[in-house]
Amino acid sequence: MPVTAVVGAQWGDEGKGRVVDYLAQRADMVVRFQGGDNAGHTVVNDFGEFALHMIPSGVFNPDTVCIVGAGAVVNPANLLAEMKTLRDAGLALDNLRLARRAHVVLPQHPQLDALAEAARSGADKIGTTKRGIGPTYADKAARIGLRLGDLTRPEWLERRLRQTLPARNRALAELGAPPIDGDALIERCLAWGDALGGRIVDTVPLIRDAVQGGRRVLLEGQLGVMRDLDWGIYPFVTSSNPAAGGAYSGAGLPPNAIDTVLGVVKAYSTAVGGGPFPCELTDTDGARLRDVGKEYGATTGRPRRCGWFDGVSIGYASWLNGFTALAVTKLDVLDGFEEIRLCTGYRLDGQTIDHLPDTPDLERVEPIYETWPGWMTPTRDVRTWRELPKAARAYLHRIAELAGAPIRYVSVGPGRGELVVLDTYGVEGLTPGVER
Ligand code: GDP
Ligand code: IMO
Ligand code: MG
């Protein structure tokens, strides 16, 4: 599986960072293909515990080339701060590269993001991370954006900024914010260019050579399909494509180069921010999932909304992403539950549906649950499929069945090694996802 896309199968925070950190031990290259520093990818390994926002989660392997891809958006000031944190932890970062086509999150973008969010009320709030993601991608689509490569070309930079400044200032004035000082912005951009210039490259030959040379390449997604700009719960979405389709365009490789699409999925559901979340629990079970799973946002610290596993959205996610395998995370969080519920359909206007309706209807659906016996046994030290309690295996099989994809990894703790690996199908006489 030389080229593997690792993508979020739910509402984000599935544990993508932890999975990429594990897989990157053997990877030659990791490419973050979309999103910005709205990501919070937690990695726990020998270097410590980190919440990575922009830097690919392969950074802990010094031999892995880590690329921030063209489909991503980069806040240079935040990136430099993140680089410092990692350097302070003893990492060299020699292999970090940034696509010159990636767009720049400028200082007014987070400001516009916060102002737009403040103007939304109640149930209309998206609950963005206020990292300027929406406004930056909006400028990109409006063709007034600035790209990382522009930071290293002073004349071109000035031309681009002076040309786009009037439109930017109009947008700020509409929201009651002061205008941008063009000279100061140019100076800041040039300083970022100086600080990052050596890393800003054309990623096409790098990635093409890796793929053509049969190297192991990981494509790291941000967020999950339910917040995909096209396929998520619009308008409560991010402004890029976390689904696997975004990996081709965001990293810059042909669709048929990807061999494996690994869907990362929590053994239950969480979401942070607004929008419909059908399996949300506002009772003691929801609070318990939050407590045991430490479900607080890695970027904003907000408490995550928690609920049972949503088998309808996983079927949708699986089709859209073409999962060839799953990594199920946080199984251990369910260890103490006597009963575990799992949603297999939605009730809408008296009808049972097993597909994902559009946002206004998704807000009204009632989940239909089946109940599974819990295993009431700690799983954190388990490292093989056979050692997993029988009830846990049955529950995992049901997840695989609903996703229509086999399980390859089961994560039972946040640490790098706290994982059950099933990638040698058949060795134990098992075909995960089929055998009971
Ligand atoms: P990401 O954004 O998809 O990378 O996920 P986050 O890092 O935002 O959220 C996942 C959280 O769960 C982090 O705090 C991880 O350290 C933690 N985590 C990941 N896998 C496991 C697991 O198997 N068990 C437990 N208990 N925690 C996990
Ligand atoms: P990772 O990569 C969970 C949510 C926000 C908001 C919506 C849009 O760690 O899984 P944005 O700032 O992108 O404009 O916010 O998406 N959101 C996330 N939720 N994990 C993330 O990243 C998220 N990034 C954005 O809460 O509802
Ligand atoms: Mg996260």
CSV table of C-alpha atoms and ligand atoms in Angstrom, one decimal:
chain,number,residue,atom,x,y,z
A,1,MET,CA,0.0,0.0,0.0
A,2,PRO,CA,2.5,2.7,-1.1
A,3,VAL,CA,-0.1,5.5,-1.2
A,4,THR,CA,-2.6,5.7,1.7
A,5,ALA,CA,-5.1,8.4,2.4
A,6,VAL,CA,-6.0,8.7,6.1
A,7,VAL,CA,-9.3,10.5,6.4
A,8,GLY,CA,-11.8,11.3,9.1
A,9,ALA,CA,-15.0,9.3,8.7
A,10,GLN,CA,-17.2,11.3,11.1
A,11,TRP,CA,-17.4,14.9,12.4
A,12,GLY,CA,-13.6,15.3,13.0
A,13,ASP,CA,-11.3,14.4,15.9
A,14,GLU,CA,-11.5,10.7,15.1
A,15,GLY,CA,-7.9,10.2,16.0
A,16,LYS,CA,-6.3,10.9,12.6
A,17,GLY,CA,-3.1,12.3,14.2
A,18,ARG,CA,-2.6,9.3,16.3
A,19,VAL,CA,-3.1,6.9,13.4
A,20,VAL,CA,-0.7,8.9,11.1
A,21,ASP,CA,1.9,9.1,13.8
A,22,TYR,CA,1.8,5.3,14.1
A,23,LEU,CA,1.9,4.7,10.3
A,24,ALA,CA,4.5,7.3,9.7
A,25,GLN,CA,7.1,5.2,11.5
A,26,ARG,CA,7.4,3.4,8.2
A,27,ALA,CA,6.4,6.2,5.8
A,28,ASP,CA,8.7,8.1,3.4
A,29,MET,CA,6.3,11.0,3.1
A,30,VAL,CA,3.3,12.5,4.7
A,31,VAL,CA,1.2,15.2,3.0
A,32,ARG,CA,-1.5,17.3,4.7
A,33,PHE,CA,-3.8,17.9,1.8
A,34,GLN,CA,-6.4,20.4,3.0
A,35,GLY,CA,-7.5,22.6,5.9
A,36,GLY,CA,-5.4,24.8,8.0
A,37,ASP,CA,-4.5,25.2,11.7
A,38,ASN,CA,-8.2,24.6,12.6
A,39,ALA,CA,-6.9,21.0,12.9
A,40,GLY,CA,-5.9,19.7,16.3
A,41,HIS,CA,-4.2,16.3,15.7
A,42,THR,CA,-3.1,14.8,19.0
A,43,VAL,CA,0.0,12.7,19.0
A,44,VAL,CA,1.3,10.9,22.1
A,45,ASN,CA,4.7,9.3,21.7
A,46,ASP,CA,8.2,9.2,23.2
A,47,PHE,CA,8.7,12.9,22.4
A,48,GLY,CA,5.7,13.8,24.6
A,49,GLU,CA,2.1,14.9,23.9
A,50,PHE,CA,1.4,17.3,21.0
A,51,ALA,CA,-1.6,18.9,19.4
A,52,LEU,CA,-0.5,19.4,15.8
A,53,HIS,CA,-2.3,22.1,13.9
A,54,MET,CA,-0.6,22.5,10.6
A,55,ILE,CA,2.5,20.3,10.6
A,56,PRO,CA,1.8,16.8,9.3
A,57,SER,CA,1.7,14.1,12.0
A,58,GLY,CA,4.6,12.3,10.4
A,59,VAL,CA,7.0,14.9,11.8
A,60,PHE,CA,8.2,12.7,14.6
A,61,ASN,CA,10.0,10.3,12.1
A,62,PRO,CA,13.1,12.3,11.1
A,63,ASP,CA,13.3,10.3,7.8
A,64,THR,CA,9.8,11.2,6.7
A,65,VAL,CA,9.4,14.1,4.4
A,66,CYS,CA,6.5,16.2,5.7
A,67,ILE,CA,4.6,18.4,3.2
A,68,VAL,CA,1.9,20.9,3.8
A,69,GLY,CA,0.1,20.5,0.5
A,70,ALA,CA,-1.3,22.9,-2.1
A,71,GLY,CA,-4.9,22.4,-0.9
A,72,ALA,CA,-4.0,23.6,2.6
A,73,VAL,CA,-4.1,27.1,3.9
A,74,VAL,CA,-1.3,28.4,6.1
A,75,ASN,CA,-1.1,31.0,8.8
A,76,PRO,CA,2.7,31.8,8.7
A,77,ALA,CA,2.8,33.3,12.2
A,78,ASN,CA,1.0,30.3,13.8
A,79,LEU,CA,3.1,27.8,11.7
A,80,LEU,CA,6.3,29.5,13.0
A,81,ALA,CA,5.1,29.2,16.5
A,82,GLU,CA,4.2,25.5,16.0
A,83,MET,CA,7.7,24.9,14.6
A,84,LYS,CA,9.2,26.4,17.6
A,85,THR,CA,7.2,24.2,20.0
A,86,LEU,CA,8.4,21.1,18.1
A,87,ARG,CA,12.0,22.3,18.0
A,88,ASP,CA,11.9,22.9,21.7
A,89,ALA,CA,10.8,19.3,22.0
A,90,GLY,CA,14.0,18.2,20.2
A,91,LEU,CA,12.8,17.8,16.6
A,92,ALA,CA,15.0,19.0,13.8
A,93,LEU,CA,12.2,19.7,11.2
A,94,ASP,CA,14.8,19.4,8.4
A,95,ASN,CA,12.2,17.6,6.2
A,96,LEU,CA,9.4,20.0,6.4
A,97,ARG,CA,8.3,21.4,3.1
A,98,LEU,CA,5.4,23.8,2.2
A,99,ALA,CA,3.7,23.9,-1.2
A,100,ARG,CA,4.1,27.2,-2.9
A,101,ARG,CA,0.5,26.9,-4.1
A,102,ALA,CA,-0.9,26.7,-0.6
A,103,HIS,CA,-2.8,29.9,0.3
A,104,VAL,CA,-1.9,32.2,3.1
A,105,VAL,CA,-4.1,33.0,6.1
A,106,LEU,CA,-3.6,36.7,6.4
A,107,PRO,CA,-4.2,38.6,9.7
A,108,GLN,CA,-7.6,39.9,8.6
A,109,HIS,CA,-8.9,36.4,7.9
A,110,PRO,CA,-9.3,35.2,11.5
A,111,GLN,CA,-10.7,38.7,12.3
A,112,LEU,CA,-13.3,38.3,9.5
A,113,ASP,CA,-14.0,34.7,10.7
A,114,ALA,CA,-14.7,35.9,14.2
A,115,LEU,CA,-16.9,38.9,13.0
A,116,ALA,CA,-18.9,36.6,10.7
A,117,GLU,CA,-19.4,34.1,13.5
A,118,ALA,CA,-20.5,36.9,15.9
A,119,ALA,CA,-23.1,38.0,13.4
A,120,ARG,CA,-24.7,34.5,13.4
A,121,SER,CA,-27.1,33.8,16.2
A,122,GLY,CA,-28.3,30.7,18.1
A,123,ALA,CA,-28.7,27.6,16.0
A,124,ASP,CA,-27.2,29.3,12.9
A,125,LYS,CA,-23.8,29.5,14.5
A,126,ILE,CA,-21.3,27.3,12.7
A,127,GLY,CA,-19.0,27.4,15.8
A,128,THR,CA,-15.9,27.8,13.7
A,129,THR,CA,-12.4,27.6,15.2
A,130,LYS,CA,-12.0,31.3,14.3
A,131,ARG,CA,-8.7,30.4,12.5
A,132,GLY,CA,-9.8,32.3,9.4
A,133,ILE,CA,-10.3,29.2,7.4
A,134,GLY,CA,-13.6,30.2,5.7
A,135,PRO,CA,-12.4,33.7,4.7
A,136,THR,CA,-9.1,32.4,3.3
A,137,TYR,CA,-10.7,29.8,1.1
A,138,ALA,CA,-13.3,32.4,0.1
A,139,ASP,CA,-10.5,34.7,-1.1
A,140,LYS,CA,-8.9,31.7,-2.9
A,141,ALA,CA,-12.2,31.0,-4.7
A,142,ALA,CA,-12.6,34.7,-5.5
A,143,ARG,CA,-9.1,34.7,-6.9
A,144,ILE,CA,-7.9,37.4,-4.6
A,145,GLY,CA,-5.9,35.1,-2.3
A,146,LEU,CA,-2.2,35.2,-1.6
A,147,ARG,CA,-0.1,32.0,-1.9
A,148,LEU,CA,2.9,30.9,0.0
A,149,GLY,CA,5.1,31.2,-3.1
A,150,ASP,CA,4.1,34.9,-3.4
A,151,LEU,CA,5.9,35.6,-0.1
A,152,THR,CA,9.2,34.9,-1.7
A,153,ARG,CA,8.7,37.3,-4.7
A,154,PRO,CA,8.7,40.9,-3.4
A,155,GLU,CA,7.5,42.6,-6.6
A,156,TRP,CA,4.8,40.1,-7.3
A,157,LEU,CA,3.7,40.1,-3.7
A,158,GLU,CA,3.3,43.9,-3.7
A,159,ARG,CA,1.4,43.8,-7.0
A,160,ARG,CA,-0.9,41.1,-5.7
A,161,LEU,CA,-1.6,42.8,-2.3
A,162,ARG,CA,-2.0,46.3,-3.7
A,163,GLN,CA,-4.4,44.9,-6.4
A,164,THR,CA,-6.6,43.0,-3.9
A,165,LEU,CA,-6.5,45.5,-1.0
A,166,PRO,CA,-9.6,47.5,-2.0
A,167,ALA,CA,-11.7,44.3,-2.0
A,168,ARG,CA,-10.4,43.2,1.3
A,169,ASN,CA,-10.9,46.6,2.9
A,170,ARG,CA,-14.5,46.7,1.6
A,171,ALA,CA,-15.2,43.3,3.3
A,172,LEU,CA,-13.7,44.6,6.5
A,173,ALA,CA,-15.7,47.9,6.4
A,174,GLU,CA,-18.9,46.0,5.9
A,175,LEU,CA,-18.3,44.2,9.2
A,176,GLY,CA,-17.2,47.4,10.9
A,177,ALA,CA,-13.5,46.6,11.1
A,178,PRO,CA,-10.7,49.0,10.4
A,179,PRO,CA,-8.9,48.9,7.0
A,180,ILE,CA,-5.6,47.1,6.4
A,181,ASP,CA,-2.4,49.1,6.3
A,182,GLY,CA,-0.9,47.9,3.0
A,183,ASP,CA,2.7,48.8,3.8
A,184,ALA,CA,2.7,47.1,7.2
A,185,LEU,CA,1.1,44.0,5.6
A,186,ILE,CA,3.7,43.8,2.8
A,187,GLU,CA,6.5,44.1,5.4
A,188,ARG,CA,5.0,41.3,7.5
A,189,CYS,CA,4.6,39.1,4.4
A,190,LEU,CA,8.2,39.6,3.4
A,191,ALA,CA,9.4,38.7,6.9
A,192,TRP,CA,7.4,35.5,6.7
A,193,GLY,CA,8.9,34.9,3.3
A,194,ASP,CA,12.4,35.2,4.8
A,195,ALA,CA,11.6,32.9,7.7
A,196,LEU,CA,9.9,30.2,5.6
A,197,GLY,CA,11.4,30.7,2.1
A,198,GLY,CA,13.7,27.8,2.1
A,199,ARG,CA,10.9,25.4,2.8
A,200,ILE,CA,8.5,26.8,0.2
A,201,VAL,CA,8.8,24.6,-2.9
A,202,ASP,CA,7.1,23.2,-5.9
A,203,THR,CA,5.8,19.9,-4.5
A,204,VAL,CA,4.9,18.4,-7.8
A,205,PRO,CA,8.3,16.8,-8.5
A,206,LEU,CA,8.7,15.8,-4.9
A,207,ILE,CA,5.4,13.9,-4.7
A,208,ARG,CA,5.6,12.6,-8.3
A,209,ASP,CA,9.1,11.1,-7.6
A,210,ALA,CA,7.9,9.5,-4.4
A,211,VAL,CA,4.8,8.0,-6.0
A,212,GLN,CA,6.6,6.8,-9.1
A,213,GLY,CA,9.5,5.4,-7.0
A,214,GLY,CA,7.0,3.2,-5.1
A,215,ARG,CA,7.7,5.1,-1.8
A,216,ARG,CA,5.3,4.9,1.1
A,217,VAL,CA,3.2,8.0,1.1
A,218,LEU,CA,0.5,9.0,3.6
A,219,LEU,CA,-2.1,11.7,2.7
A,220,GLU,CA,-3.3,13.1,6.0
A,221,GLY,CA,-6.8,14.6,6.1
A,222,GLN,CA,-8.1,17.2,8.4
A,223,LEU,CA,-11.6,17.1,10.0
A,224,GLY,CA,-14.1,14.5,8.7
A,225,VAL,CA,-16.6,13.9,5.9
A,226,MET,CA,-19.6,15.3,7.8
A,227,ARG,CA,-17.9,18.7,7.7
A,228,ASP,CA,-16.9,18.5,4.0
A,229,LEU,CA,-17.8,21.6,2.1
A,230,ASP,CA,-19.7,19.7,-0.5
A,231,TRP,CA,-20.8,16.5,1.3
A,232,GLY,CA,-21.1,17.5,4.9
A,233,ILE,CA,-23.9,19.2,6.8
A,234,TYR,CA,-23.7,22.5,4.9
A,235,PRO,CA,-23.6,25.3,6.0
A,236,PHE,CA,-22.2,23.8,9.3
A,237,VAL,CA,-19.0,22.7,7.4
A,238,THR,CA,-15.4,23.7,6.9
A,239,SER,CA,-14.4,25.4,3.6
A,240,SER,CA,-12.4,22.5,2.1
A,241,ASN,CA,-12.9,18.9,1.2
A,242,PRO,CA,-11.8,16.5,4.0
A,243,ALA,CA,-13.2,13.5,2.1
A,244,ALA,CA,-10.8,11.3,0.1
A,245,GLY,CA,-11.6,13.1,-3.1
A,246,GLY,CA,-9.9,16.2,-1.7
A,247,ALA,CA,-6.7,14.2,-1.3
A,248,TYR,CA,-6.0,14.0,-5.0
A,249,SER,CA,-6.5,17.7,-5.7
A,250,GLY,CA,-5.1,18.9,-2.4
A,251,ALA,CA,-1.9,16.9,-2.5
A,252,GLY,CA,-1.5,17.0,-6.3
A,253,LEU,CA,-1.5,13.4,-7.5
A,254,PRO,CA,-3.7,11.5,-9.9
A,255,PRO,CA,-6.7,9.6,-8.5
A,256,ASN,CA,-5.4,6.2,-9.5
A,257,ALA,CA,-2.2,6.8,-7.5
A,258,ILE,CA,-4.0,6.1,-4.2
A,259,ASP,CA,-4.1,2.4,-3.2
A,260,THR,CA,-5.6,2.5,0.2
A,261,VAL,CA,-8.2,4.8,1.8
A,262,LEU,CA,-8.1,4.3,5.6
A,263,GLY,CA,-11.2,5.7,7.3
A,264,VAL,CA,-10.5,6.7,10.9
A,265,VAL,CA,-13.6,6.3,13.0
A,266,LYS,CA,-14.3,6.6,16.8
A,267,ALA,CA,-16.1,3.8,18.4
A,268,TYR,CA,-18.8,6.4,19.3
A,269,SER,CA,-19.6,9.8,17.9
A,270,THR,CA,-18.4,13.3,18.8
A,271,ALA,CA,-18.7,16.7,17.2
A,272,VAL,CA,-17.5,20.2,18.1
A,273,GLY,CA,-19.3,23.2,16.7
A,274,GLY,CA,-22.8,23.7,15.4
A,275,GLY,CA,-25.1,21.8,13.1
A,276,PRO,CA,-27.1,18.6,13.2
A,277,PHE,CA,-25.6,15.7,15.1
A,278,PRO,CA,-28.4,13.0,15.2
A,279,CYS,CA,-26.9,10.7,17.9
A,280,GLU,CA,-26.1,13.4,20.4
A,281,LEU,CA,-26.7,12.4,24.0
A,282,THR,CA,-27.5,15.2,26.5
A,283,ASP,CA,-27.9,12.7,29.3
A,284,THR,CA,-25.5,11.0,31.7
A,285,ASP,CA,-24.2,8.6,29.1
A,286,GLY,CA,-23.2,11.6,26.9
A,287,ALA,CA,-21.5,13.2,29.9
A,288,ARG,CA,-19.7,9.9,30.7
A,289,LEU,CA,-18.4,9.6,27.1
A,290,ARG,CA,-17.1,13.1,27.4
A,291,ASP,CA,-15.4,12.4,30.8
A,292,VAL,CA,-13.9,9.0,30.0
A,293,GLY,CA,-12.9,10.0,26.5
A,294,LYS,CA,-11.6,13.4,27.6
A,295,GLU,CA,-13.6,14.9,24.8
A,296,TYR,CA,-12.5,18.5,24.7
A,297,GLY,CA,-11.3,20.2,21.5
A,298,ALA,CA,-7.6,20.0,20.8
A,299,THR,CA,-7.6,23.5,19.2
A,300,THR,CA,-10.3,25.4,21.1
A,301,GLY,CA,-10.7,23.4,24.3
A,302,ARG,CA,-14.5,23.4,23.8
A,303,PRO,CA,-16.4,20.4,25.2
A,304,ARG,CA,-17.2,18.0,22.4
A,305,ARG,CA,-20.8,16.9,21.8
A,306,CYS,CA,-20.9,13.2,22.4
A,307,GLY,CA,-23.2,10.4,21.3
A,308,TRP,CA,-23.5,6.8,20.2
A,309,PHE,CA,-22.1,5.4,17.0
A,310,ASP,CA,-23.9,6.6,13.9
A,311,GLY,CA,-24.2,3.7,11.5
A,312,VAL,CA,-26.1,5.8,8.9
A,313,SER,CA,-23.4,8.4,8.5
A,314,ILE,CA,-20.6,5.7,8.4
A,315,GLY,CA,-22.3,4.1,5.4
A,316,TYR,CA,-22.5,7.4,3.7
A,317,ALA,CA,-18.9,8.2,4.6
A,318,SER,CA,-17.7,4.8,3.4
A,319,TRP,CA,-19.3,5.2,-0.1
A,320,LEU,CA,-18.1,8.8,-0.6
A,321,ASN,CA,-14.5,8.0,0.5
A,322,GLY,CA,-14.2,4.4,-0.8
A,323,PHE,CA,-12.8,3.1,2.4
A,324,THR,CA,-10.6,0.1,1.8
A,325,ALA,CA,-10.1,-0.3,5.5
A,326,LEU,CA,-11.0,1.3,8.9
A,327,ALA,CA,-9.0,2.3,11.9
A,328,VAL,CA,-11.5,2.2,14.9
A,329,THR,CA,-10.2,4.4,17.7
A,330,LYS,CA,-11.1,4.9,21.4
A,331,LEU,CA,-12.6,1.5,21.9
A,332,ASP,CA,-11.3,1.6,25.5
A,333,VAL,CA,-13.6,4.5,26.3
A,334,LEU,CA,-16.5,2.1,26.1
A,335,ASP,CA,-14.9,-0.5,28.5
A,336,GLY,CA,-17.1,0.5,31.4
A,337,PHE,CA,-20.5,0.7,29.7
A,338,GLU,CA,-22.9,-2.2,30.5
A,339,GLU,CA,-24.8,-1.5,27.3
A,340,ILE,CA,-23.7,0.2,24.2
A,341,ARG,CA,-26.1,1.6,21.6
A,342,LEU,CA,-25.6,2.0,17.9
A,343,CYS,CA,-27.7,3.8,15.4
A,344,THR,CA,-28.8,1.9,12.3
A,345,GLY,CA,-31.4,4.1,10.8
A,346,TYR,CA,-33.2,7.4,11.2
A,347,ARG,CA,-36.9,8.1,11.6
A,348,LEU,CA,-38.1,11.0,9.5
A,349,ASP,CA,-41.8,12.0,9.2
A,350,GLY,CA,-42.8,8.5,10.4
A,351,GLN,CA,-40.6,6.7,7.8
A,352,THR,CA,-37.5,4.8,8.5
A,353,ILE,CA,-34.5,5.9,6.3
A,354,ASP,CA,-31.0,4.5,6.1
A,355,HIS,CA,-29.5,7.3,4.0
A,356,LEU,CA,-28.3,10.7,5.0
A,357,PRO,CA,-30.9,13.4,4.3
A,358,ASP,CA,-29.9,17.0,3.6
A,359,THR,CA,-29.3,19.4,6.5
A,360,PRO,CA,-32.9,20.7,7.2
A,361,ASP,CA,-34.2,17.1,7.4
A,362,LEU,CA,-31.1,15.9,9.3
A,363,GLU,CA,-31.9,18.4,12.0
A,364,ARG,CA,-35.3,16.6,12.5
A,365,VAL,CA,-34.4,12.9,12.4
A,366,GLU,CA,-34.7,10.6,15.3
A,367,PRO,CA,-32.0,7.9,15.5
A,368,ILE,CA,-33.1,4.3,15.7
A,369,TYR,CA,-30.8,2.3,17.9
A,370,GLU,CA,-29.9,-1.3,18.5
A,371,THR,CA,-28.4,-2.3,21.8
A,372,TRP,CA,-25.2,-4.3,22.3
A,373,PRO,CA,-23.9,-5.8,25.5
A,374,GLY,CA,-20.8,-4.1,26.8
A,375,TRP,CA,-17.7,-6.1,27.7
A,376,MET,CA,-17.0,-4.5,31.1
A,377,THR,CA,-13.3,-5.4,30.8
A,378,PRO,CA,-10.3,-3.0,30.4
A,379,THR,CA,-8.9,-3.2,26.8
A,380,ARG,CA,-6.0,-0.8,27.1
A,381,ASP,CA,-3.4,-3.5,27.3
A,382,VAL,CA,-4.8,-5.6,24.6
A,383,ARG,CA,-2.6,-5.9,21.5
A,384,THR,CA,-4.2,-8.7,19.5
A,385,TRP,CA,-7.6,-9.3,18.0
A,386,ARG,CA,-8.0,-12.6,19.9
A,387,GLU,CA,-7.4,-10.9,23.2
A,388,LEU,CA,-10.2,-8.5,22.7
A,389,PRO,CA,-13.3,-9.4,24.7
A,390,LYS,CA,-15.9,-11.3,22.6
A,391,ALA,CA,-18.5,-8.6,23.0
A,392,ALA,CA,-16.0,-6.0,21.8
A,393,ARG,CA,-15.2,-8.1,18.7
A,394,ALA,CA,-18.9,-8.5,18.0
A,395,TYR,CA,-19.4,-4.7,18.3
A,396,LEU,CA,-16.5,-4.0,16.0
A,397,HIS,CA,-17.8,-6.5,13.5
A,398,ARG,CA,-21.1,-4.6,13.4
A,399,ILE,CA,-19.2,-1.3,12.8
A,400,ALA,CA,-17.4,-3.0,9.9
A,401,GLU,CA,-20.6,-4.3,8.5
A,402,LEU,CA,-22.3,-0.9,8.6
A,403,ALA,CA,-19.3,0.6,6.9
A,404,GLY,CA,-18.9,-2.2,4.4
A,405,ALA,CA,-15.1,-2.1,5.0
A,406,PRO,CA,-12.8,-4.3,7.1
A,407,ILE,CA,-11.1,-3.1,10.2
A,408,ARG,CA,-7.4,-2.9,10.1
A,409,TYR,CA,-6.5,-1.1,13.3
A,410,VAL,CA,-8.2,-0.9,16.7
A,411,SER,CA,-6.9,1.8,19.0
A,412,VAL,CA,-7.3,1.2,22.7
A,413,GLY,CA,-5.3,4.2,24.1
A,414,PRO,CA,-3.8,7.5,22.9
A,415,GLY,CA,-0.2,6.3,23.0
A,416,ARG,CA,1.6,5.3,19.8
A,417,GLY,CA,1.8,1.6,20.7
A,418,GLU,CA,-1.7,1.3,22.2
A,419,LEU,CA,-3.0,-0.4,19.1
A,420,VAL,CA,-4.3,-3.7,17.8
A,421,VAL,CA,-3.0,-4.3,14.3
A,422,LEU,CA,-4.9,-6.6,11.9
A,423,ASP,CA,-3.0,-5.9,8.7
A,424,THR,CA,-2.0,-9.5,8.3
A,425,TYR,CA,-5.5,-10.8,7.4
A,426,GLY,CA,-5.8,-14.5,7.8
A,427,VAL,CA,-2.8,-15.0,10.0
A,428,GLU,CA,-5.0,-15.8,13.0
A,429,GLY,CA,-7.6,-17.4,10.7
A,430,LEU,CA,-9.7,-14.2,10.9
A,431,THR,CA,-11.1,-11.9,8.3
A,432,PRO,CA,-12.0,-8.9,10.4
A,433,GLY,CA,-15.4,-7.5,9.5
A,434,VAL,CA,-16.7,-10.9,8.5
A,435,GLU,CA,-15.8,-13.5,11.1
A,436,ARG,CA,-17.7,-13.6,14.3
B,1,GDP,P1,-7.8,14.1,15.2
B,1,GDP,O1,-8.1,15.5,15.1
B,1,GDP,O2,-8.6,13.2,14.3
B,1,GDP,O3,-6.3,13.8,15.1
B,1,GDP,O4,-8.2,13.7,16.7
B,1,GDP,P2,-8.0,14.5,18.1
B,1,GDP,O5,-6.5,14.5,18.4
B,1,GDP,O6,-8.6,15.9,17.9
B,1,GDP,O7,-8.8,13.8,19.1
B,1,GDP,C1,-8.6,12.5,19.5
B,1,GDP,C2,-8.3,12.4,21.0
B,1,GDP,O8,-8.4,11.1,21.4
B,1,GDP,C3,-7.0,12.8,21.4
B,1,GDP,O9,-7.0,13.4,22.6
B,1,GDP,C4,-6.2,11.5,21.4
B,1,GDP,O10,-5.0,11.6,22.3
B,1,GDP,C5,-7.2,10.6,22.0
B,1,GDP,N1,-7.1,9.2,21.5
B,1,GDP,C6,-6.8,8.8,20.2
B,1,GDP,N2,-7.0,7.4,20.2
B,1,GDP,C7,-7.3,7.0,21.4
B,1,GDP,C8,-7.7,5.8,22.0
B,1,GDP,O11,-7.7,4.8,21.3
B,1,GDP,N3,-8.1,5.8,23.3
B,1,GDP,C9,-8.2,6.9,24.0
B,1,GDP,N4,-8.6,6.8,25.3
B,1,GDP,N5,-7.8,8.1,23.5
B,1,GDP,C10,-7.4,8.2,22.2
B,2,IMO,P1,-9.5,18.0,13.2
B,2,IMO,O1,-8.6,18.0,12.0
B,2,IMO,C1,-13.4,19.0,14.9
B,2,IMO,C2,-15.5,22.4,13.0
B,2,IMO,C3,-15.7,23.6,13.8
B,2,IMO,C4,-17.0,24.2,13.0
B,2,IMO,C5,-16.7,23.8,11.6
B,2,IMO,C6,-16.1,24.9,10.7
B,2,IMO,O2,-8.7,18.1,14.5
B,2,IMO,O3,-10.4,16.8,13.1
B,2,IMO,P2,-13.7,26.0,10.6
B,2,IMO,O4,-12.8,26.6,11.7
B,2,IMO,O5,-13.1,24.9,9.8
B,2,IMO,O6,-14.3,27.1,9.7
B,2,IMO,O7,-15.0,25.4,11.4
B,2,IMO,O8,-15.8,22.6,11.6
B,2,IMO,N1,-14.0,22.0,12.9
B,2,IMO,C7,-13.5,20.9,13.6
B,2,IMO,N2,-14.1,20.0,14.4
B,2,IMO,N3,-12.1,18.8,14.5
B,2,IMO,C8,-11.5,19.7,13.6
B,2,IMO,O9,-10.3,19.4,13.1
B,2,IMO,C9,-12.2,20.8,13.2
B,2,IMO,N4,-11.9,21.8,12.3
B,2,IMO,C10,-13.1,22.5,12.2
B,2,IMO,O10,-16.0,23.3,15.1
B,2,IMO,O11,-18.1,23.5,13.4
B,3,MG,MG,-8.8,17.1,16.2
